[in-house]
PDB file of C-alpha atoms (C1' of nucleotides) in Angstrom:
ATOM      1  CA  MET A  21       0.000   0.000   0.000  1.00  0.00           C
ATOM      2  CA  ALA A  22       1.332   3.420  -0.965  1.00  0.00           C
ATOM      3  CA  GLU A  23       2.624   5.121   2.147  1.00  0.00           C
ATOM      4  CA  THR A  24       1.019   8.497   1.849  1.00  0.00           C
ATOM      5  CA  ARG A  25      -0.173  10.829   4.556  1.00  0.00           C
ATOM      6  CA  HIS A  26      -3.682   9.502   4.057  1.00  0.00           C
ATOM      7  CA  TYR A  27      -2.455   5.966   4.517  1.00  0.00           C
ATOM      8  CA  TYR A  28      -1.040   6.733   7.967  1.00  0.00           C
ATOM      9  CA  GLN A  29      -4.031   8.805   8.945  1.00  0.00           C
ATOM     10  CA  ALA A  30      -6.288   5.906   7.950  1.00  0.00           C
ATOM     11  CA  GLU A  31      -4.139   3.497   9.986  1.00  0.00           C
ATOM     12  CA  MET A  32      -4.597   5.642  13.066  1.00  0.00           C
ATOM     13  CA  LEU A  33      -8.337   5.976  12.545  1.00  0.00           C
ATOM     14  CA  LYS A  34      -8.573   2.222  11.923  1.00  0.00           C
ATOM     15  CA  ALA A  35      -6.962   1.625  15.303  1.00  0.00           C
ATOM     16  CA  LEU A  36      -9.725   3.717  16.873  1.00  0.00           C
ATOM     17  CA  ALA A  37     -12.482   2.134  14.813  1.00  0.00           C
ATOM     18  CA  HIS A  38     -13.320  -0.961  16.826  1.00  0.00           C
ATOM     19  CA  PRO A  39     -15.924  -1.237  19.579  1.00  0.00           C
ATOM     20  CA  THR A  40     -13.598  -3.052  21.976  1.00  0.00           C
ATOM     21  CA  ARG A  41     -10.819  -0.533  21.456  1.00  0.00           C
ATOM     22  CA  LEU A  42     -13.232   2.355  21.980  1.00  0.00           C
ATOM     23  CA  GLN A  43     -14.298   0.747  25.243  1.00  0.00           C
ATOM     24  CA  ILE A  44     -10.684   0.360  26.302  1.00  0.00           C
ATOM     25  CA  LEU A  45      -9.920   4.005  25.526  1.00  0.00           C
ATOM     26  CA  GLU A  46     -12.961   5.056  27.480  1.00  0.00           C
ATOM     27  CA  LEU A  47     -11.773   3.031  30.472  1.00  0.00           C
ATOM     28  CA  LEU A  48      -8.396   4.764  30.205  1.00  0.00           C
ATOM     29  CA  LYS A  49      -9.950   8.209  29.895  1.00  0.00           C
ATOM     30  CA  ASP A  50      -9.153   9.262  33.466  1.00  0.00           C
ATOM     31  CA  GLY A  51      -5.732   7.694  33.768  1.00  0.00           C
ATOM     32  CA  GLU A  52      -3.748   4.515  33.536  1.00  0.00           C
ATOM     33  CA  LEU A  53      -5.082   1.056  34.305  1.00  0.00           C
ATOM     34  CA  CYS A  54      -3.421  -2.326  34.444  1.00  0.00           C
ATOM     35  CA  VAL A  55      -4.577  -5.028  32.058  1.00  0.00           C
ATOM     36  CA  CYS A  56      -5.957  -6.879  35.072  1.00  0.00           C
ATOM     37  CA  LYS A  57      -8.496  -4.056  35.552  1.00  0.00           C
ATOM     38  CA  ILE A  58      -9.385  -3.815  31.874  1.00  0.00           C
ATOM     39  CA  VAL A  59     -10.045  -7.496  31.198  1.00  0.00           C
ATOM     40  CA  PRO A  60     -12.910  -7.989  33.667  1.00  0.00           C
ATOM     41  CA  GLU A  61     -14.689  -4.910  32.238  1.00  0.00           C
ATOM     42  CA  LEU A  62     -14.923  -6.409  28.771  1.00  0.00           C
ATOM     43  CA  GLN A  63     -16.658  -9.623  27.752  1.00  0.00           C
ATOM     44  CA  MET A  64     -13.715 -11.009  25.886  1.00  0.00           C
ATOM     45  CA  GLU A  65     -10.714 -13.317  26.121  1.00  0.00           C
ATOM     46  CA  GLN A  66      -7.665 -11.853  27.812  1.00  0.00           C
ATOM     47  CA  SER A  67      -5.590 -12.769  24.754  1.00  0.00           C
ATOM     48  CA  ASN A  68      -7.854 -10.698  22.589  1.00  0.00           C
ATOM     49  CA  ILE A  69      -7.690  -7.678  24.803  1.00  0.00           C
ATOM     50  CA  SER A  70      -3.927  -7.965  24.794  1.00  0.00           C
ATOM     51  CA  ARG A  71      -4.034  -7.842  21.011  1.00  0.00           C
ATOM     52  CA  HIS A  72      -6.307  -4.817  20.960  1.00  0.00           C
ATOM     53  CA  LEU A  73      -4.012  -3.034  23.390  1.00  0.00           C
ATOM     54  CA  ASN A  74      -1.122  -3.806  21.104  1.00  0.00           C
ATOM     55  CA  ILE A  75      -2.933  -2.323  18.113  1.00  0.00           C
ATOM     56  CA  LEU A  76      -3.521   0.893  20.071  1.00  0.00           C
ATOM     57  CA  LYS A  77       0.102   0.921  21.150  1.00  0.00           C
ATOM     58  CA  LYS A  78       1.526   0.385  17.683  1.00  0.00           C
ATOM     59  CA  GLU A  79      -0.421   3.406  16.482  1.00  0.00           C
ATOM     60  CA  GLY A  80       0.914   5.508  19.341  1.00  0.00           C
ATOM     61  CA  LEU A  81      -2.498   5.981  20.940  1.00  0.00           C
ATOM     62  CA  VAL A  82      -1.466   4.396  24.234  1.00  0.00           C
ATOM     63  CA  THR A  83       1.786   3.627  26.034  1.00  0.00           C
ATOM     64  CA  SER A  84       2.499   1.056  28.686  1.00  0.00           C
ATOM     65  CA  ARG A  85       4.785   0.564  31.650  1.00  0.00           C
ATOM     66  CA  LYS A  86       5.496  -2.599  33.539  1.00  0.00           C
ATOM     67  CA  GLU A  87       5.384  -2.865  37.308  1.00  0.00           C
ATOM     68  CA  GLY A  88       6.084  -6.311  38.587  1.00  0.00           C
ATOM     69  CA  LEU A  89       3.801  -8.736  36.864  1.00  0.00           C
ATOM     70  CA  ARG A  90       1.382  -6.036  35.859  1.00  0.00           C
ATOM     71  CA  VAL A  91       1.359  -3.824  32.779  1.00  0.00           C
ATOM     72  CA  TYR A  92      -0.266  -0.429  33.005  1.00  0.00           C
ATOM     73  CA  TYR A  93      -1.629   1.264  29.905  1.00  0.00           C
ATOM     74  CA  ARG A  94      -2.387   4.951  29.485  1.00  0.00           C
ATOM     75  CA  ILE A  95      -3.561   7.244  26.696  1.00  0.00           C
ATOM     76  CA  THR A  96      -0.579   9.120  25.226  1.00  0.00           C
ATOM     77  CA  ASP A  97      -2.284  12.409  24.453  1.00  0.00           C
ATOM     78  CA  PRO A  98      -5.418  13.917  25.976  1.00  0.00           C
ATOM     79  CA  ARG A  99      -6.454  15.139  22.532  1.00  0.00           C
ATOM     80  CA  ILE A 100      -7.325  11.513  21.770  1.00  0.00           C
ATOM     81  CA  ASN A 101     -10.128  11.839  24.306  1.00  0.00           C
ATOM     82  CA  ASP A 102     -11.255  15.066  22.648  1.00  0.00           C
ATOM     83  CA  LEU A 103     -11.297  13.367  19.275  1.00  0.00           C
ATOM     84  CA  LEU A 104     -13.444  10.546  20.593  1.00  0.00           C
ATOM     85  CA  GLU A 105     -15.708  13.000  22.347  1.00  0.00           C
ATOM     86  CA  ALA A 106     -16.129  14.966  19.119  1.00  0.00           C
ATOM     87  CA  SER A 107     -16.912  11.857  17.071  1.00  0.00           C
ATOM     88  CA  SER A 108     -19.434  10.829  19.686  1.00  0.00           C
ATOM     89  CA  GLU A 109     -21.132  14.228  19.434  1.00  0.00           C
ATOM     90  CA  LEU A 110     -21.296  13.968  15.657  1.00  0.00           C
ATOM     91  CA  LEU A 111     -22.825  10.537  15.884  1.00  0.00           C
ATOM     92  CA  LYS A 112     -25.496  11.827  18.243  1.00  0.00           C
ATOM     93  CA  ASN A 113     -26.427  14.503  15.727  1.00  0.00           C
ATOM     94  CA  PHE A 114     -26.594  12.028  12.860  1.00  0.00           C
ATOM     95  CA  TRP A 115     -28.987   9.951  14.909  1.00  0.00           C
ATOM     96  CA  GLU A 116     -31.220  12.876  15.734  1.00  0.00           C
ATOM     97  CA  ARG A 117     -31.322  13.794  12.053  1.00  0.00           C
ATOM     98  CA  LYS A 118     -32.209  10.214  11.117  1.00  0.00           C
ATOM     99  CA  GLN A 119     -35.022  10.104  13.669  1.00  0.00           C
ATOM    100  CA  LYS A 120     -36.527  13.303  12.255  1.00  0.00           C
ATOM    101  CA  THR A 121     -36.391  11.935   8.698  1.00  0.00           C
ATOM    102  CA  LEU A 122     -38.179   8.757   9.739  1.00  0.00           C
ATOM    103  CA  VAL A 123     -41.023  10.432  11.663  1.00  0.00           C
TER     104      VAL A 123
ATOM    105  CA  MET B  22     -22.527  -7.807  16.529  1.00  0.00           C
ATOM    106  CA  ALA B  23     -24.016  -6.183  19.617  1.00  0.00           C
ATOM    107  CA  GLU B  24     -25.455  -2.844  18.664  1.00  0.00           C
ATOM    108  CA  THR B  25     -24.038  -0.661  21.374  1.00  0.00           C
ATOM    109  CA  ARG B  26     -23.009   2.961  21.251  1.00  0.00           C
ATOM    110  CA  HIS B  27     -19.431   1.866  20.690  1.00  0.00           C
ATOM    111  CA  TYR B  28     -20.510  -0.277  17.792  1.00  0.00           C
ATOM    112  CA  TYR B  29     -22.041   2.694  15.953  1.00  0.00           C
ATOM    113  CA  GLN B  30     -19.153   4.964  16.849  1.00  0.00           C
ATOM    114  CA  ALA B  31     -16.747   2.366  15.471  1.00  0.00           C
ATOM    115  CA  GLU B  32     -18.819   2.099  12.289  1.00  0.00           C
ATOM    116  CA  MET B  33     -18.531   5.829  11.740  1.00  0.00           C
ATOM    117  CA  LEU B  34     -14.796   5.847  12.406  1.00  0.00           C
ATOM    118  CA  LYS B  35     -14.370   2.859  10.105  1.00  0.00           C
ATOM    119  CA  ALA B  36     -16.021   4.833   7.330  1.00  0.00           C
ATOM    120  CA  LEU B  37     -13.381   7.525   7.825  1.00  0.00           C
ATOM    121  CA  ALA B  38     -10.518   5.052   8.149  1.00  0.00           C
ATOM    122  CA  HIS B  39      -9.577   4.464   4.525  1.00  0.00           C
ATOM    123  CA  PRO B  40      -7.005   6.398   2.502  1.00  0.00           C
ATOM    124  CA  THR B  41      -9.280   6.814  -0.511  1.00  0.00           C
ATOM    125  CA  ARG B  42     -12.177   8.010   1.623  1.00  0.00           C
ATOM    126  CA  LEU B  43      -9.921  10.474   3.421  1.00  0.00           C
ATOM    127  CA  GLN B  44      -8.834  11.803   0.040  1.00  0.00           C
ATOM    128  CA  ILE B  45     -12.457  12.139  -1.049  1.00  0.00           C
ATOM    129  CA  LEU B  46     -13.371  14.032   2.115  1.00  0.00           C
ATOM    130  CA  GLU B  47     -10.412  16.313   1.615  1.00  0.00           C
ATOM    131  CA  LEU B  48     -11.559  17.054  -1.927  1.00  0.00           C
ATOM    132  CA  LEU B  49     -15.014  17.886  -0.572  1.00  0.00           C
ATOM    133  CA  LYS B  50     -13.615  20.090   2.174  1.00  0.00           C
ATOM    134  CA  ASP B  51     -14.530  23.377   0.495  1.00  0.00           C
ATOM    135  CA  GLY B  52     -17.898  22.359  -0.942  1.00  0.00           C
ATOM    136  CA  GLU B  53     -19.720  19.923  -3.141  1.00  0.00           C
ATOM    137  CA  LEU B  54     -18.220  18.206  -6.174  1.00  0.00           C
ATOM    138  CA  CYS B  55     -19.731  15.910  -8.768  1.00  0.00           C
ATOM    139  CA  VAL B  56     -18.400  12.374  -9.071  1.00  0.00           C
ATOM    140  CA  CYS B  57     -16.983  13.365 -12.446  1.00  0.00           C
ATOM    141  CA  LYS B  58     -14.588  15.765 -10.665  1.00  0.00           C
ATOM    142  CA  ILE B  59     -13.647  13.289  -7.943  1.00  0.00           C
ATOM    143  CA  VAL B  60     -12.810  10.317 -10.138  1.00  0.00           C
ATOM    144  CA  PRO B  61      -9.966  11.932 -12.121  1.00  0.00           C
ATOM    145  CA  GLU B  62      -8.313  13.084  -8.878  1.00  0.00           C
ATOM    146  CA  LEU B  63      -7.912   9.552  -7.564  1.00  0.00           C
ATOM    147  CA  GLN B  64      -6.008   6.679  -9.129  1.00  0.00           C
ATOM    148  CA  MET B  65      -8.848   4.256  -8.912  1.00  0.00           C
ATOM    149  CA  GLU B  66     -11.725   2.697 -10.840  1.00  0.00           C
ATOM    150  CA  GLN B  67     -14.901   4.756 -11.034  1.00  0.00           C
ATOM    151  CA  SER B  68     -16.884   1.811  -9.658  1.00  0.00           C
ATOM    152  CA  ASN B  69     -14.669   1.736  -6.633  1.00  0.00           C
ATOM    153  CA  ILE B  70     -15.022   5.406  -5.935  1.00  0.00           C
ATOM    154  CA  SER B  71     -18.763   5.011  -6.214  1.00  0.00           C
ATOM    155  CA  ARG B  72     -18.611   2.360  -3.512  1.00  0.00           C
ATOM    156  CA  HIS B  73     -16.459   4.488  -1.258  1.00  0.00           C
ATOM    157  CA  LEU B  74     -18.885   7.379  -1.678  1.00  0.00           C
ATOM    158  CA  ASN B  75     -21.698   5.050  -0.732  1.00  0.00           C
ATOM    159  CA  ILE B  76     -19.903   3.975   2.447  1.00  0.00           C
ATOM    160  CA  LEU B  77     -19.499   7.628   3.454  1.00  0.00           C
ATOM    161  CA  LYS B  78     -23.137   8.269   2.638  1.00  0.00           C
ATOM    162  CA  LYS B  79     -24.471   5.307   4.597  1.00  0.00           C
ATOM    163  CA  GLU B  80     -22.630   6.600   7.658  1.00  0.00           C
ATOM    164  CA  GLY B  81     -24.156  10.039   7.196  1.00  0.00           C
ATOM    165  CA  LEU B  82     -20.798  11.685   6.518  1.00  0.00           C
ATOM    166  CA  VAL B  83     -21.805  12.966   3.070  1.00  0.00           C
ATOM    167  CA  THR B  84     -25.052  13.599   1.212  1.00  0.00           C
ATOM    168  CA  SER B  85     -25.698  13.733  -2.499  1.00  0.00           C
ATOM    169  CA  ARG B  86     -27.994  15.439  -4.936  1.00  0.00           C
ATOM    170  CA  LYS B  87     -28.603  14.600  -8.541  1.00  0.00           C
ATOM    171  CA  GLU B  88     -28.541  17.173 -11.307  1.00  0.00           C
ATOM    172  CA  GLY B  89     -29.148  15.669 -14.729  1.00  0.00           C
ATOM    173  CA  LEU B  90     -26.676  12.880 -15.252  1.00  0.00           C
ATOM    174  CA  ARG B  91     -24.389  14.136 -12.542  1.00  0.00           C
ATOM    175  CA  VAL B  92     -24.399  13.423  -8.837  1.00  0.00           C
ATOM    176  CA  TYR B  93     -22.951  15.989  -6.469  1.00  0.00           C
ATOM    177  CA  TYR B  94     -21.598  14.968  -3.073  1.00  0.00           C
ATOM    178  CA  ARG B  95     -21.014  17.210  -0.084  1.00  0.00           C
ATOM    179  CA  ILE B  96     -19.900  16.807   3.539  1.00  0.00           C
ATOM    180  CA  THR B  97     -22.949  16.887   5.833  1.00  0.00           C
ATOM    181  CA  ASP B  98     -21.393  18.643   8.804  1.00  0.00           C
ATOM    182  CA  PRO B  99     -18.361  20.937   8.937  1.00  0.00           C
ATOM    183  CA  ARG B 100     -17.322  19.294  12.218  1.00  0.00           C
ATOM    184  CA  ILE B 101     -16.268  16.312  10.113  1.00  0.00           C
ATOM    185  CA  ASN B 102     -13.538  18.509   8.676  1.00  0.00           C
ATOM    186  CA  ASP B 103     -12.532  19.561  12.188  1.00  0.00           C
ATOM    187  CA  LEU B 104     -12.335  15.941  13.254  1.00  0.00           C
ATOM    188  CA  LEU B 105     -10.087  15.078  10.338  1.00  0.00           C
ATOM    189  CA  GLU B 106      -7.979  18.137  10.978  1.00  0.00           C
ATOM    190  CA  ALA B 107      -7.588  17.136  14.631  1.00  0.00           C
ATOM    191  CA  SER B 108      -6.609  13.571  13.765  1.00  0.00           C
ATOM    192  CA  SER B 109      -4.101  14.905  11.277  1.00  0.00           C
ATOM    193  CA  GLU B 110      -2.554  17.114  13.975  1.00  0.00           C
ATOM    194  CA  LEU B 111      -2.304  14.176  16.372  1.00  0.00           C
ATOM    195  CA  LEU B 112      -0.618  12.078  13.732  1.00  0.00           C
ATOM    196  CA  LYS B 113       1.942  14.819  13.121  1.00  0.00           C
ATOM    197  CA  ASN B 114       2.794  14.836  16.826  1.00  0.00           C
ATOM    198  CA  PHE B 115       3.130  11.052  16.962  1.00  0.00           C
ATOM    199  CA  TRP B 116       5.567  11.256  14.086  1.00  0.00           C
ATOM    200  CA  GLU B 117       7.651  13.948  15.710  1.00  0.00           C
ATOM    201  CA  ARG B 118       7.777  11.897  18.900  1.00  0.00           C
ATOM    202  CA  LYS B 119       8.827   8.799  16.924  1.00  0.00           C
ATOM    203  CA  GLN B 120      11.578  10.726  15.140  1.00  0.00           C
ATOM    204  CA  LYS B 121      12.972  11.932  18.479  1.00  0.00           C
ATOM    205  CA  THR B 122      12.951   8.411  19.893  1.00  0.00           C
ATOM    206  CA  LEU B 123      14.866   7.079  16.899  1.00  0.00           C
ATOM    207  CA  VAL B 124      17.584   9.753  16.898  1.00  0.00           C
TER     208      VAL B 124
ATOM    209  C1'  DT C  18     -36.833   4.844 -31.049  1.00  0.00           C
ATOM    210  C1'  DT C  19     -31.316   4.512 -30.614  1.00  0.00           C
ATOM    211  C1'  DA C  20     -27.031   6.198 -28.876  1.00  0.00           C
ATOM    212  C1'  DC C  21     -24.469   8.239 -25.413  1.00  0.00           C
ATOM    213  C1'  DT C  22     -22.841   9.692 -20.815  1.00  0.00           C
ATOM    214  C1'  DA C  23     -22.533   9.549 -15.712  1.00  0.00           C
ATOM    215  C1'  DT C  24     -23.063   6.829 -11.896  1.00  0.00           C
ATOM    216  C1'  DA C  25     -24.290   2.548  -9.407  1.00  0.00           C
ATOM    217  C1'  DT C  26     -24.387  -2.403  -8.581  1.00  0.00           C
ATOM    218  C1'  DA C  27     -23.372  -7.787  -9.069  1.00  0.00           C
ATOM    219  C1'  DT C  28     -20.108 -11.052  -8.590  1.00  0.00           C
ATOM    220  C1'  DA C  29     -15.903 -13.261  -7.507  1.00  0.00           C
ATOM    221  C1'  DA C  30     -11.242 -13.171  -5.927  1.00  0.00           C
ATOM    222  C1'  DA C  31      -7.782 -11.375  -2.937  1.00  0.00           C
ATOM    223  C1'  DA C  32      -6.379  -9.172   1.129  1.00  0.00           C
ATOM    224  C1'  DC C  33      -7.095  -8.112   5.681  1.00  0.00           C
ATOM    225  C1'  DT C  34      -8.949  -8.413  10.628  1.00  0.00           C
ATOM    226  C1'  DA C  35     -10.765 -10.549  14.683  1.00  0.00           C
ATOM    227  C1'  DT C  36     -11.395 -14.463  17.334  1.00  0.00           C
ATOM    228  C1'  DG C  37     -10.659 -18.677  20.484  1.00  0.00           C
ATOM    229  C1'  DC C  38      -7.753 -21.939  22.148  1.00  0.00           C
ATOM    230  C1'  DA C  39      -3.380 -23.306  23.366  1.00  0.00           C
ATOM    231  C1'  DT C  40       1.069 -22.067  24.690  1.00  0.00           C
ATOM    232  C1'  DA C  41       5.011 -18.981  25.783  1.00  0.00           C
ATOM    233  C1'  DT C  42       7.282 -15.555  28.478  1.00  0.00           C
ATOM    234  C1'  DA C  43       8.369 -12.748  32.500  1.00  0.00           C
ATOM    235  C1'  DA C  44       8.078 -11.644  37.263  1.00  0.00           C
ATOM    236  C1'  DT C  45       7.515 -13.213  41.791  1.00  0.00           C
ATOM    237  C1'  DA C  46       7.085 -16.352  45.779  1.00  0.00           C
ATOM    238  C1'  DA C  47       7.834 -20.620  48.227  1.00  0.00           C
TER     239       DA C  47
ATOM    240  C1'  DT D   6      14.527 -25.395  42.179  1.00  0.00           C
ATOM    241  C1'  DT D   7       9.094 -25.479  41.264  1.00  0.00           C
ATOM    242  C1'  DA D   8       4.726 -23.181  41.269  1.00  0.00           C
ATOM    243  C1'  DT D   9       1.924 -19.330  40.442  1.00  0.00           C
ATOM    244  C1'  DT D  10       0.261 -15.159  38.343  1.00  0.00           C
ATOM    245  C1'  DA D  11      -0.161 -11.545  34.658  1.00  0.00           C
ATOM    246  C1'  DT D  12       0.389 -10.629  30.053  1.00  0.00           C
ATOM    247  C1'  DA D  13       1.721 -11.746  25.245  1.00  0.00           C
ATOM    248  C1'  DT D  14       2.046 -14.646  21.099  1.00  0.00           C
ATOM    249  C1'  DG D  15       1.307 -18.710  17.504  1.00  0.00           C
ATOM    250  C1'  DC D  16      -1.826 -20.743  14.851  1.00  0.00           C
ATOM    251  C1'  DA D  17      -6.032 -21.913  12.609  1.00  0.00           C
ATOM    252  C1'  DT D  18     -10.582 -20.439  11.388  1.00  0.00           C
ATOM    253  C1'  DA D  19     -14.262 -17.346  10.442  1.00  0.00           C
ATOM    254  C1'  DG D  20     -15.729 -13.092   9.024  1.00  0.00           C
ATOM    255  C1'  DT D  21     -15.196  -8.610   6.684  1.00  0.00           C
ATOM    256  C1'  DT D  22     -13.474  -5.279   3.336  1.00  0.00           C
ATOM    257  C1'  DT D  23     -11.499  -3.952  -0.924  1.00  0.00           C
ATOM    258  C1'  DT D  24     -10.772  -4.572  -5.486  1.00  0.00           C
ATOM    259  C1'  DA D  25     -11.367  -5.336 -10.727  1.00  0.00           C
ATOM    260  C1'  DT D  26     -14.239  -6.561 -14.302  1.00  0.00           C
ATOM    261  C1'  DA D  27     -18.476  -6.591 -16.236  1.00  0.00           C
ATOM    262  C1'  DT D  28     -23.059  -5.016 -16.403  1.00  0.00           C
ATOM    263  C1'  DA D  29     -27.163  -2.229 -15.113  1.00  0.00           C
ATOM    264  C1'  DT D  30     -29.653   1.997 -14.538  1.00  0.00           C
ATOM    265  C1'  DA D  31     -30.989   6.785 -15.251  1.00  0.00           C
ATOM    266  C1'  DG D  32     -30.877  10.906 -17.675  1.00  0.00           C
ATOM    267  C1'  DT D  33     -30.252  13.332 -22.049  1.00  0.00           C
ATOM    268  C1'  DA D  34     -29.983  14.145 -26.989  1.00  0.00           C
ATOM    269  C1'  DA D  35     -30.795  13.087 -31.741  1.00  0.00           C
TER     270       DA D  35
END
DNA sequence: TTACTATATATAAAACTATGCATATAATAA
DNA sequence: TTATTATATGCATAGTTTTATATATAGTAA
């Protein structure tokens, strides 16, 4: 795939564009959490969550630090939260518009 | 797939998360364009571009109007541009950080 | 009517992504 | 040393997305 600016931008957005990863980012909104706190919040195999965390990490959306057996993940930049908040707002508006059209 | 808020948010982000669709949205940034103006800008089959436009439309990111043989597409909400702008800014920062780490 | 143009859709193949299960690794404790 | 815990990875399968080619539809003009 041609490595243009749009390619990398799409890769980053793709990392955001998964329900499980959105849930993870929402859990991390107010600060770091260890994987052991994330797993029980999501109805999903631990191995899967580990993979999703890795996808977020590879795109630079989260970082991690190890402390003993535990690994703590955090969001790298608060503007990621803003971006998610903004997309959530947009979605809400699209829904309202759809409702109106259907009535 | 469970139809949660995160599911729909992910669907919207997925619609954004493709290099060709990002290019299309950038072309539409300053106002509507007919498909006949979009196609020659992108190195891709017309049928493909039509599909990408449909994906954006289904997610409510663009709307279209027909005028004779031509179909004009436009971005539905200027905040979509802001969102893309913000994600582009983030990406730039990730890159700068990566560069520093490598040096 | 036929011919032409712009856009959309059907189908199939290829490429990619997500998942579960099993297993590996790393850190700690006994 | 062995056992235990937390997290990551290998592999196979299932599911999804993208693509090219061909074809269909809708609007216009002659």
